[in-house]
Coordinates of C-alpha atoms and ligand atoms in Angstrom, one line a residue:
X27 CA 183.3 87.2 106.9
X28 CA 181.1 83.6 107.4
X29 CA 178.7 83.7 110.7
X30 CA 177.5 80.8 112.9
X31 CA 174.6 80.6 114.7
X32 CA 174.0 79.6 118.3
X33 CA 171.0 77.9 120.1
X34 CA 169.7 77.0 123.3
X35 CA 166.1 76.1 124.0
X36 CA 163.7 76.6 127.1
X37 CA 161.5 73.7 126.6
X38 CA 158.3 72.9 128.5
X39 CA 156.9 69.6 128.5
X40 CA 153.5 68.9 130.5
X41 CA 154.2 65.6 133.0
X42 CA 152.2 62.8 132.5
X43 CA 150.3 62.8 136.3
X44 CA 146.9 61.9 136.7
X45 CA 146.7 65.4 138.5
X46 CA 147.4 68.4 138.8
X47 CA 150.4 70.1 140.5
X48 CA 148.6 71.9 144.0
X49 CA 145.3 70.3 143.7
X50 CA 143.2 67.1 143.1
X51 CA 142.1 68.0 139.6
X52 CA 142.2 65.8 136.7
X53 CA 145.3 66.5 134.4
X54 CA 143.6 65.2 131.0
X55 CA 143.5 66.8 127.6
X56 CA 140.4 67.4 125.9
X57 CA 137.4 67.8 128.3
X58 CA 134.4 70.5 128.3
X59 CA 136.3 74.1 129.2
X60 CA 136.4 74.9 132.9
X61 CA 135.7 71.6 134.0
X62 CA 139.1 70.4 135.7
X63 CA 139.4 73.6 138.0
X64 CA 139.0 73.8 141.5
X65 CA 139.4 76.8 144.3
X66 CA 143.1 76.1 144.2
X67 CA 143.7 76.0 140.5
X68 CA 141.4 78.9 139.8
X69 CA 144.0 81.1 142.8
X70 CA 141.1 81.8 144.9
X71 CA 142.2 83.7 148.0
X72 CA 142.9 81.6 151.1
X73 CA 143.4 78.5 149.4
X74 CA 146.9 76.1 149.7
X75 CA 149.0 74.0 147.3
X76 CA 150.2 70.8 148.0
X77 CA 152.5 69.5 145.9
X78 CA 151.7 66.7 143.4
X79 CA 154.5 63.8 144.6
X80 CA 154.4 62.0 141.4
X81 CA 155.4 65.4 139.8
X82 CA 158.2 65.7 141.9
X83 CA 159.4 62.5 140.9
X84 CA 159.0 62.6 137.6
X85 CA 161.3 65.8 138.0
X86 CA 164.3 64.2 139.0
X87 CA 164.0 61.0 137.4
X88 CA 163.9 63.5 134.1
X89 CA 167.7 64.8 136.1
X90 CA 168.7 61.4 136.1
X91 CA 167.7 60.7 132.3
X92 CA 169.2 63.8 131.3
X93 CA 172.6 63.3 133.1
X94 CA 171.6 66.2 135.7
X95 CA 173.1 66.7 138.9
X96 CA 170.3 66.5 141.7
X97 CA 170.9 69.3 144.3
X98 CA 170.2 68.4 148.5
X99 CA 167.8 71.5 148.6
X100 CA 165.5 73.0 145.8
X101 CA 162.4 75.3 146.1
X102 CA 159.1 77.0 144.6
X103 CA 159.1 80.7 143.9
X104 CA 156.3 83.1 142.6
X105 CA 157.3 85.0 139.0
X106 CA 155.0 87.8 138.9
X107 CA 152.9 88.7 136.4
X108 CA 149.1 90.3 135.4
X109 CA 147.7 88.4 132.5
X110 CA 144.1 86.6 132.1
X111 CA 145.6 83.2 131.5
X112 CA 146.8 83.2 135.4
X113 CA 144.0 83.6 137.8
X114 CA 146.4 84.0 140.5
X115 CA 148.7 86.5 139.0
X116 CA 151.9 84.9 139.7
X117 CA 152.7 81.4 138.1
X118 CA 154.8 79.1 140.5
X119 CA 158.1 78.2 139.5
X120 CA 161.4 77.4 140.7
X121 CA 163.7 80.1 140.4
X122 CA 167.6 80.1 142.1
X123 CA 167.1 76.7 142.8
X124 CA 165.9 74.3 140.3
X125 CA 165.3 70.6 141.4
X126 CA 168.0 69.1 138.5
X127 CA 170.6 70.7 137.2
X128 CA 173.9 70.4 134.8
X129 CA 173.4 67.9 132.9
X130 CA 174.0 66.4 128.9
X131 CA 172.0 64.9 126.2
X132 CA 173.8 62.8 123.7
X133 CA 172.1 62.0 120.5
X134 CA 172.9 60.4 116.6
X135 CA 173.9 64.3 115.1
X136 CA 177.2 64.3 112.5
X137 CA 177.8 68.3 112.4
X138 CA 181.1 70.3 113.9
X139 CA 182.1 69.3 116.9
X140 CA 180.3 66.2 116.8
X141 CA 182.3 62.7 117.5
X142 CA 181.7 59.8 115.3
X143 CA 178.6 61.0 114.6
X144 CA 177.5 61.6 118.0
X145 CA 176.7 65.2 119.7
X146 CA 176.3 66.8 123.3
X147 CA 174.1 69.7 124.3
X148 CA 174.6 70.6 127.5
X149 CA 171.6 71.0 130.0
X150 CA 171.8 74.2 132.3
X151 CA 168.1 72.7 134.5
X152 CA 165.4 71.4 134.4
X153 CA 162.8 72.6 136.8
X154 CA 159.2 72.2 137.9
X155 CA 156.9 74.9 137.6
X156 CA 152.8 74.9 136.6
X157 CA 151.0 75.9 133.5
X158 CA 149.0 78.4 133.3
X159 CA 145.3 78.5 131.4
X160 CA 144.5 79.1 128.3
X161 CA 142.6 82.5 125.8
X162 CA 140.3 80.8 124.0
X163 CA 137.5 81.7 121.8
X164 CA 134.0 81.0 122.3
X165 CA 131.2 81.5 120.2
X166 CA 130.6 84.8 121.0
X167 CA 132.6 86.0 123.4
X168 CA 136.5 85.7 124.4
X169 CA 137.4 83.8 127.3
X170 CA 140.0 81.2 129.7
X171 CA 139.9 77.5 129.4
X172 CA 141.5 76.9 133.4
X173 CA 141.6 72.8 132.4
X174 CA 145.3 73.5 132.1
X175 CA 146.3 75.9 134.8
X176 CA 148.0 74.0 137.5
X177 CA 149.1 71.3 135.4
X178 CA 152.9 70.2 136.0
X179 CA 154.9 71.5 133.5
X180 CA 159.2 70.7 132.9
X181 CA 161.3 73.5 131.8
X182 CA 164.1 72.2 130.2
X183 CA 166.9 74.5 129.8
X184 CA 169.8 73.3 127.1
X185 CA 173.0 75.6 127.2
X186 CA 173.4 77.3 123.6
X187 CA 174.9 74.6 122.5
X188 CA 173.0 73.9 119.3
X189 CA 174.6 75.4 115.9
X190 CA 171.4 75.3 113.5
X191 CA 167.9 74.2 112.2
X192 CA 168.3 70.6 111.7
X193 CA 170.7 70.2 115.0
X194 CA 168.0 71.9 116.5
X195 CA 165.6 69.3 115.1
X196 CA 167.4 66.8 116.1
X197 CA 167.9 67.3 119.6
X198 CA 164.5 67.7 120.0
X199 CA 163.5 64.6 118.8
X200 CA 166.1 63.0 121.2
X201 CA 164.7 64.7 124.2
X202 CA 161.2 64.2 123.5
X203 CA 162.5 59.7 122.7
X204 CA 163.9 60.2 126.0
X205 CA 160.7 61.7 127.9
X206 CA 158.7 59.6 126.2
X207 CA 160.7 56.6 126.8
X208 CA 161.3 57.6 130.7
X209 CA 157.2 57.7 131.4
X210 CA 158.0 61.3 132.0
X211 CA 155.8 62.8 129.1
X212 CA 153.3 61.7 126.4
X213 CA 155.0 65.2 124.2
X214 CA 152.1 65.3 122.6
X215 CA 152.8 68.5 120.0
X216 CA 148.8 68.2 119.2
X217 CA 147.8 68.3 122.2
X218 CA 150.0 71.5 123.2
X219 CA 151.6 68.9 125.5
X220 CA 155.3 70.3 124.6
X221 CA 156.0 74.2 123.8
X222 CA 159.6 75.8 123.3
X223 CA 161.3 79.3 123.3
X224 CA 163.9 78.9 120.7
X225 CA 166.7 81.5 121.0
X226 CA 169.2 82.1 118.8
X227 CA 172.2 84.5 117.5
X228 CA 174.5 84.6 115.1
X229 CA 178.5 85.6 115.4
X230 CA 181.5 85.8 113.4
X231 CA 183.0 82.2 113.0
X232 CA 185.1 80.8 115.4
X233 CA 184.2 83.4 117.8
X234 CA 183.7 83.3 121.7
X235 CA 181.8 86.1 122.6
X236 CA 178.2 85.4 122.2
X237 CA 175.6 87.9 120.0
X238 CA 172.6 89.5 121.2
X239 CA 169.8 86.8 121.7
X240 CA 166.5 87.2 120.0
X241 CA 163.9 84.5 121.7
X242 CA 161.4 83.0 119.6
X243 CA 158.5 82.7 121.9
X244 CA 156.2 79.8 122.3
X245 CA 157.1 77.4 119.4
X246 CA 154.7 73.9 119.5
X247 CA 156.1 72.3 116.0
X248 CA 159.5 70.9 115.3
X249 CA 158.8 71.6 111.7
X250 CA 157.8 75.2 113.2
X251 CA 161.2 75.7 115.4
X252 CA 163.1 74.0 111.9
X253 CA 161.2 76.7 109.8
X254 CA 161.7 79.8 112.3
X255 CA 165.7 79.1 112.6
X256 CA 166.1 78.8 108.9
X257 CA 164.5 81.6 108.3
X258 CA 165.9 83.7 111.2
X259 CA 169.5 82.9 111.3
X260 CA 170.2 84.1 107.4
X261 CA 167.7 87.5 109.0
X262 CA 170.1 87.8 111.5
X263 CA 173.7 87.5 109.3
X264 CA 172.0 89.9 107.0
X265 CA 171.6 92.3 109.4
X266 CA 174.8 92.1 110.6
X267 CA 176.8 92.1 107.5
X268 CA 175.0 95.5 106.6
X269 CA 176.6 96.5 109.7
X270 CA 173.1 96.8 111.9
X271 CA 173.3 95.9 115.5
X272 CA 171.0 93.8 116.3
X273 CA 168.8 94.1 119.8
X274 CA 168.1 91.2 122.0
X275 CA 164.6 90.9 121.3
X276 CA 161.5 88.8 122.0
X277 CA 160.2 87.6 118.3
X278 CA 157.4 86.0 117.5
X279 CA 156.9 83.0 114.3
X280 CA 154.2 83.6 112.0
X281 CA 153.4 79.6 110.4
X282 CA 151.2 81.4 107.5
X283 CA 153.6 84.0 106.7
X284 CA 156.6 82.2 107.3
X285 CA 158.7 84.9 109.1
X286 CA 159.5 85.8 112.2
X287 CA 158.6 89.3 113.7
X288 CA 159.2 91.6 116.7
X289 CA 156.9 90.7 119.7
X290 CA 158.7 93.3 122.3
X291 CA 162.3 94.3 122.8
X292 CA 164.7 94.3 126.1
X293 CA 163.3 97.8 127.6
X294 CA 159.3 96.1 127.8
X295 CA 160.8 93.1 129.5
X296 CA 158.6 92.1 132.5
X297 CA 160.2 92.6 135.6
X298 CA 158.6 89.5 137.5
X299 CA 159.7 90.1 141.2
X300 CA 160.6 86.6 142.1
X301 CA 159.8 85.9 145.9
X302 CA 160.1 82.4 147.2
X303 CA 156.4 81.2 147.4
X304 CA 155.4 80.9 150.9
X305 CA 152.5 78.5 150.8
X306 CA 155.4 75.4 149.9
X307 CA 158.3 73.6 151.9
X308 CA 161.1 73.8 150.4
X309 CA 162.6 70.1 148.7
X310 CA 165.0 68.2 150.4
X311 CA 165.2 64.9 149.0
X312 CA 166.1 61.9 151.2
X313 CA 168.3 58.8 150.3
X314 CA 165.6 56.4 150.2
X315 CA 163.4 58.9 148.1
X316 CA 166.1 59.4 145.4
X317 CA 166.8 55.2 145.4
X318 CA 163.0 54.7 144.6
X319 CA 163.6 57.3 141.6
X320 CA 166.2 55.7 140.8
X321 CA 164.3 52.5 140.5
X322 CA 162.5 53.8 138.2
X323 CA 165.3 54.0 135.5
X324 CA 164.4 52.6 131.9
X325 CA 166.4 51.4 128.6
X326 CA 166.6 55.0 126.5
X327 CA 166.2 54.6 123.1
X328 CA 170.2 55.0 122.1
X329 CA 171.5 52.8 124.4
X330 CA 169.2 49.9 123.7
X331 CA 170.0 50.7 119.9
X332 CA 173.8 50.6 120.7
X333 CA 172.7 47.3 123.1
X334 CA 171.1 45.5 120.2
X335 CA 174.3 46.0 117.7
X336 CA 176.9 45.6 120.9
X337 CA 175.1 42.2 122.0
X338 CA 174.1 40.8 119.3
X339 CA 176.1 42.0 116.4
X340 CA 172.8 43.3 114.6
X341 CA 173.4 46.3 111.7
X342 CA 171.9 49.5 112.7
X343 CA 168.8 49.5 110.9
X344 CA 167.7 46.2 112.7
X345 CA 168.8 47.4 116.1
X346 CA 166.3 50.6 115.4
X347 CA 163.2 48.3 114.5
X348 CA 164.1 47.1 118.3
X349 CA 164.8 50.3 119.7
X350 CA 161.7 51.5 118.5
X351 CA 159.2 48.1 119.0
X352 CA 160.1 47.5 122.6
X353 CA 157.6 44.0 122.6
X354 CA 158.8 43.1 119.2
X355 CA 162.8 43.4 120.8
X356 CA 161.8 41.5 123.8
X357 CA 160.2 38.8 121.6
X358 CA 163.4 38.8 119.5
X359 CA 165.6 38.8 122.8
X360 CA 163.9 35.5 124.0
X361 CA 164.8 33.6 120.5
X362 CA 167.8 34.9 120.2
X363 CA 169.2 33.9 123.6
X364 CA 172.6 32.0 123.6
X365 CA 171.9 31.4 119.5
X366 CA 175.2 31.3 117.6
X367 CA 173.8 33.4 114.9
X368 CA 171.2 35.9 115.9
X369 CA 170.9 37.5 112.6
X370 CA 169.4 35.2 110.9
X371 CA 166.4 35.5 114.1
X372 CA 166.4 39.4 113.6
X373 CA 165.3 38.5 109.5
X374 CA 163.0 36.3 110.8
X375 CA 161.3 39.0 112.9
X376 CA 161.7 41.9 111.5
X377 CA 160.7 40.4 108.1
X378 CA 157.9 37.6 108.9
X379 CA 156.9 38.6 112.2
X380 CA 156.2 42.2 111.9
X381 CA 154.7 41.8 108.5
X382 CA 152.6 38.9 110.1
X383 CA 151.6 41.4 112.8
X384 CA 151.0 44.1 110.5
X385 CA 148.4 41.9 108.7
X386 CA 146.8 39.9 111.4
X387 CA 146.2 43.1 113.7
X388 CA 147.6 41.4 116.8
X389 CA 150.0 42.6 119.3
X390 CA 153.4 40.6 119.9
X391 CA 151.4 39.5 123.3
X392 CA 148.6 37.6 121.2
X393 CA 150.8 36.1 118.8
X394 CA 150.5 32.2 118.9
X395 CA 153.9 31.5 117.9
X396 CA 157.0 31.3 121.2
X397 CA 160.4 32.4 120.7
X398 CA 161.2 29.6 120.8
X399 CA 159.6 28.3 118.0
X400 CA 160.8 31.1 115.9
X401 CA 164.6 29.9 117.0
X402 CA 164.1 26.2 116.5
X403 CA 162.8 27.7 112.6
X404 CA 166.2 29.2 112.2
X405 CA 167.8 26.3 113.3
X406 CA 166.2 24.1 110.7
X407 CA 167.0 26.1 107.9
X408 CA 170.3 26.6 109.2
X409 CA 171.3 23.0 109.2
X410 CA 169.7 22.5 106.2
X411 CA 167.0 20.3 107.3
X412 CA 164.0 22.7 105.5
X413 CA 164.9 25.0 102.7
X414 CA 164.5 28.6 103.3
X415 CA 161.5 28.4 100.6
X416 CA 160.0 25.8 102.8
X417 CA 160.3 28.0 106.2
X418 CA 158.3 30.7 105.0
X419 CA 155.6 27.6 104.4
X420 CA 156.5 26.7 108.2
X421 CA 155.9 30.2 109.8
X422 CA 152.6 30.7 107.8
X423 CA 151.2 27.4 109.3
X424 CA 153.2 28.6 113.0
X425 CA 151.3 31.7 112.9
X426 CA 148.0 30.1 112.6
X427 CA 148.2 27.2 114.2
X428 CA 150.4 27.7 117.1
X429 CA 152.5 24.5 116.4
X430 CA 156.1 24.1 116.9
X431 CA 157.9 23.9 113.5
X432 CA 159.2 20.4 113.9
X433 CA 155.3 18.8 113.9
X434 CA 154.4 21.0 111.0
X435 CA 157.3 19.6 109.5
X436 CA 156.2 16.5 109.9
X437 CA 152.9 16.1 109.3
X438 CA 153.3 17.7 105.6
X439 CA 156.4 15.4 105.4
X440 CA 158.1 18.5 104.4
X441 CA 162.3 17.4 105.5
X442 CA 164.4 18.4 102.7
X443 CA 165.5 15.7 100.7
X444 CA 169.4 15.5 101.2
X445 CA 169.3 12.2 100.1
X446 CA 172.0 11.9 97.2
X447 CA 170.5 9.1 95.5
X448 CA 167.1 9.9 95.6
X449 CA 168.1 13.7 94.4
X450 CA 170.4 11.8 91.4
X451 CA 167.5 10.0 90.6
X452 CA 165.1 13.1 90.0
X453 CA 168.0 14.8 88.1
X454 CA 168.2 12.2 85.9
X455 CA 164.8 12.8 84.8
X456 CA 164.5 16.3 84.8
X457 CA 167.6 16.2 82.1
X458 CA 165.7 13.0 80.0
X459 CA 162.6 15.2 80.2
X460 CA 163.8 18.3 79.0
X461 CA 166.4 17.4 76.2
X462 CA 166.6 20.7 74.5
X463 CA 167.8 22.5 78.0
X464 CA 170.5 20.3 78.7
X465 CA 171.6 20.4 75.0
X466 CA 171.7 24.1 75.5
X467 CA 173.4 23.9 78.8
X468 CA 176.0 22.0 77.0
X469 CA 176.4 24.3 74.5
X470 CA 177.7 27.0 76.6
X471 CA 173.9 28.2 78.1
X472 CA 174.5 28.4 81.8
X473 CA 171.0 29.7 82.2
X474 CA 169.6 26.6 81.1
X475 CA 170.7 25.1 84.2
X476 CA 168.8 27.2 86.5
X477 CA 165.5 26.2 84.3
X478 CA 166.9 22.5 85.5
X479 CA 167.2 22.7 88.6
X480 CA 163.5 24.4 89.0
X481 CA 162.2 21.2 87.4
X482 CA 163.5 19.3 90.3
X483 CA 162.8 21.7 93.0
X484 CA 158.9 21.6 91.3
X485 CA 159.1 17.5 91.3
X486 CA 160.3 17.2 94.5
X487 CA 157.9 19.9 96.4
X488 CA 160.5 21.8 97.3
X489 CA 161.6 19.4 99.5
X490 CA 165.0 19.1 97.6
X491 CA 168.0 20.5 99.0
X492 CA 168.7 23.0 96.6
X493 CA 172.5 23.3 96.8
X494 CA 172.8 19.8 96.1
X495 CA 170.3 19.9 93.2
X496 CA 172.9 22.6 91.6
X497 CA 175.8 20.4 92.3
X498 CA 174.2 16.6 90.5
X499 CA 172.9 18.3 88.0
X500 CA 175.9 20.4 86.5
X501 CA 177.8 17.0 87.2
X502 CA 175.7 15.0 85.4
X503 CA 175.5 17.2 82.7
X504 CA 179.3 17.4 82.1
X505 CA 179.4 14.0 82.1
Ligands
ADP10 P1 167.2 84.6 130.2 O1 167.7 85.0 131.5 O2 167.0 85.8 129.3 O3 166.1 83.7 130.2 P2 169.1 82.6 129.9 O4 170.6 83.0 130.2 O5 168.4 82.0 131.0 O6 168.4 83.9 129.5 O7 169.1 81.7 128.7 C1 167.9 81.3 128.2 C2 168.2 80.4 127.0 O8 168.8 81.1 126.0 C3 169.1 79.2 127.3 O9 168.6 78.1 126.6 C4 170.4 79.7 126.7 O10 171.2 78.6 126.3 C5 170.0 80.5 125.6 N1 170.9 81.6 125.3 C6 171.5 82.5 126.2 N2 172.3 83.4 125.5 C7 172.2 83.1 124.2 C8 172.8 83.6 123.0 N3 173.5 84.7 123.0 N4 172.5 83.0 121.8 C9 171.6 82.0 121.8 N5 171.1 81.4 122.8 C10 171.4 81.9 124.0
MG11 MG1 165.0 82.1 130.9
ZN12 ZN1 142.2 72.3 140.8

């Protein structure tokens, strides 16, 4: 019998607010311990939260990148627990109803079910709730780091929708392009900024009926949650194939040892007595509210890829250097504008520009070359008025000087020659000069030619149309 597995992932992302979720404290990474914290984020009694607005935001503008409906009414509720990284003993969350819900991402996956190379996973919520502090280790003693309780914190819940490690991976990487993208969250995995429970089972193929879960807690690498389900699904079919039953269980990854092991089964679940938190109105979105969200709406990374090839005709790997360099596309946007041929721009940029970036350290900002400069370039080579040779002379001066293409041109008298007699003229001596090539091109030698024809191109400074270089010569030499 062959097995599938099945996937969904809880994933928490920390917003990217100035501060914190109930209180005035800063929401930064990387300070002193116990130095963000305040009455309210330490849960000292009599304190009360008020809810960070640009949190809420950021919540449903995450619904509306994620395809999520955005229900009239949600709330805050209290999940109950006793452990040292809470100082209030209940972490605040929204429970029965989330602030987004029911919603899709679509991202670049070829695997079953997947349509010309496209997949779904379908998003149950995503809901606000706060993180909670963190056990560290001092010197000589154990203790919590607060800086991070009360920090806003997404849940993202996908549907099991995922069918292994590398669909796993790559969902992940789409919703962490879109966060990122969307000003929603920096997901930075160093900086514990994104954390996941990976769960997974496994199933006869073809099935309906879903296995027992086991739930990888607390995963902070995509190599980590790659790793984990690669090693747990096959765990998992083994199991069952030497007829065990397997338990839903919480499991934990071990990175050195590379497996996974039992953390607690179903019967030690918590029972964490959700009760609406009292201390917080609940969320009733207005109109005008939702329309400044809205507002707020960017560009995600696939459709500006899909954008770039629709628009202007660009092969996929050039329409990612612009979905991933937003200045670099703008820049390449403003020359390309209303051009019959914006391919020949995209080389242009892609190849010159970012190498000439790349080496000079600037930003596309700082650059002293316009867009427009870089499209009147193309245009001269196009029409054949500089060689492509002499462009790349062109863009060096461009990109130090500032000047427009045409008064470079110029001033190093640098027009290709086009003139026919001119160029017969400097054929005729190249093929005087050089004797024993032309004898040999006559004698069957086509190479020989090519040696030609850089004698002219060497006379002339480059300056020589080349095309009609080829044709004189190869005429003259049948003569
Ligand atoms: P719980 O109530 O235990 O948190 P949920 O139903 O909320 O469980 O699901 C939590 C996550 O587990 C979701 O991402 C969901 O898609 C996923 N999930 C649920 N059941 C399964 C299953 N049998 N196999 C794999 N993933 C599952
Ligand atoms: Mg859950
Ligand atoms: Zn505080």
């Amino acid at each position: 019998m062959e097995y599938e597995a099945v996937i969904g992932l809880e994933t928490h992302v920390q917003l990217k607010t100035h501060s914190k979720m109930w209180c005035g404290c800063a929401n930064i990474f990387g300070s002193d311990p116990n130095t963000n914290v305040c009455p309210v984020c330490l849960g000292m009694p009599g304190v009360l939260p008020v809810a960070n607005a640009e949190a809420l935001k950021l919540t449903v503008l995450t619904g509306y990148l994620l395809n999520c409906e955005i229900p009239p009414f949600a709330k805050f509720d209290r999940k109950n627990y006793f452990y040292p990284d809470s100082a209030k003993n209940y972490q605040v969350t929204q429970y029965d109803r989330p602030s987004t819900a029911k919603g899709w991402v679509e991202f670049e996956f070829d695997g079953p079910g997947s349509v010309d190379g496209m997949s779904r996973v379908r998003i149950t919520r995503a809901h606000l709730e706060e993180d909670v502090g963190k056990s560290t280790h001092f010197d000589r003693h154990s203790g919590v780091d607060f800086n991070r309780a009360g920090v806003p914190l997404l849940e993202i819940v996908s549907e099991p929708d995922l069918n292994g490690p590398e669909m796993t991976y790559a969902y992940l990487k789409a919703l962490t392009d879109i966060l990122r993208r969307g000003g929603i969250s920096d997901c930075d995995l160093e900086k514990g900024m994104l954390r996941c429970d990976v769960n997974v089972s496994v199933r006869p193929k073809g099935a309906t009926q879903l296995g027992s879960k086991i739930e990888i807690k607390n995963m902070n690498t995509f190599s980590g949650v790659r790793r984990a389900l690669e090693y747990e699904i096959p765990r998992q079919i083994e199991a069952v194939r030497r007829g065990e039953s397997l338990r839903q269980e919480t499991r934990r990854w071990d990175e050195v040892a590379g497996i996974t092991e039992t953390m607690r089964s179903k019967e030690d679940a918590h029972d964490y007595r959700y009760l609406p938190e009292p201390d917080l109105m609940p969320f009733v979105p207005t109109e005008p509210w939702l329309e400044e969200v809205r507002g707020r709406l960017v560009e995600l990374p696939l459709a500006r890829k899909r954008r770039f090839m629709g628009e202007y005709l660009l092969p996929s790997g050039d329409a990612e250097v612009f979905r991933d360099h937003l200045e670099l596309g703008a820049f390449f946007e403003r020359a390309a504008a209303g051009y019959k041929n914006p391919k020949a721009i995209a080389n242009l940029v892609i190849n010159n520009l970012q190498a000439h970036l790349v080496e000079s350290g600037f930003s596309v900002t700082e650059l002293k070359m316009t867009p427009a400069a870089v499209r009147e370039l193309v245009e001269l080579v196009e029409s054949g008025k500089i060689s492509s040779k002499i462009a790349q002379e062109v863009f060096r001066e461009m990109a130090t000087s500032g000047e427009p293409p045409a008064a470079i041109i110029d001033r190093k008298g640098w027009l290709q020659v086009s003139d026919i007699s001119a160029i017969e003229a400097l054929c005729q001596a190249a093929i005087e000069a050089n004797s024993s090539s032309s004898a040999d091109f006559r004698a069957g030698k086509v190479a020989a030619l090519n040696f030609l024809k850089g004698q002219v191109m060497k006379v002339s400074k480059g300056k020589a149309n080349p095309s009609l270089v080829g044709e004189i010569l190869e005429r003259k030499l049948r003569e």
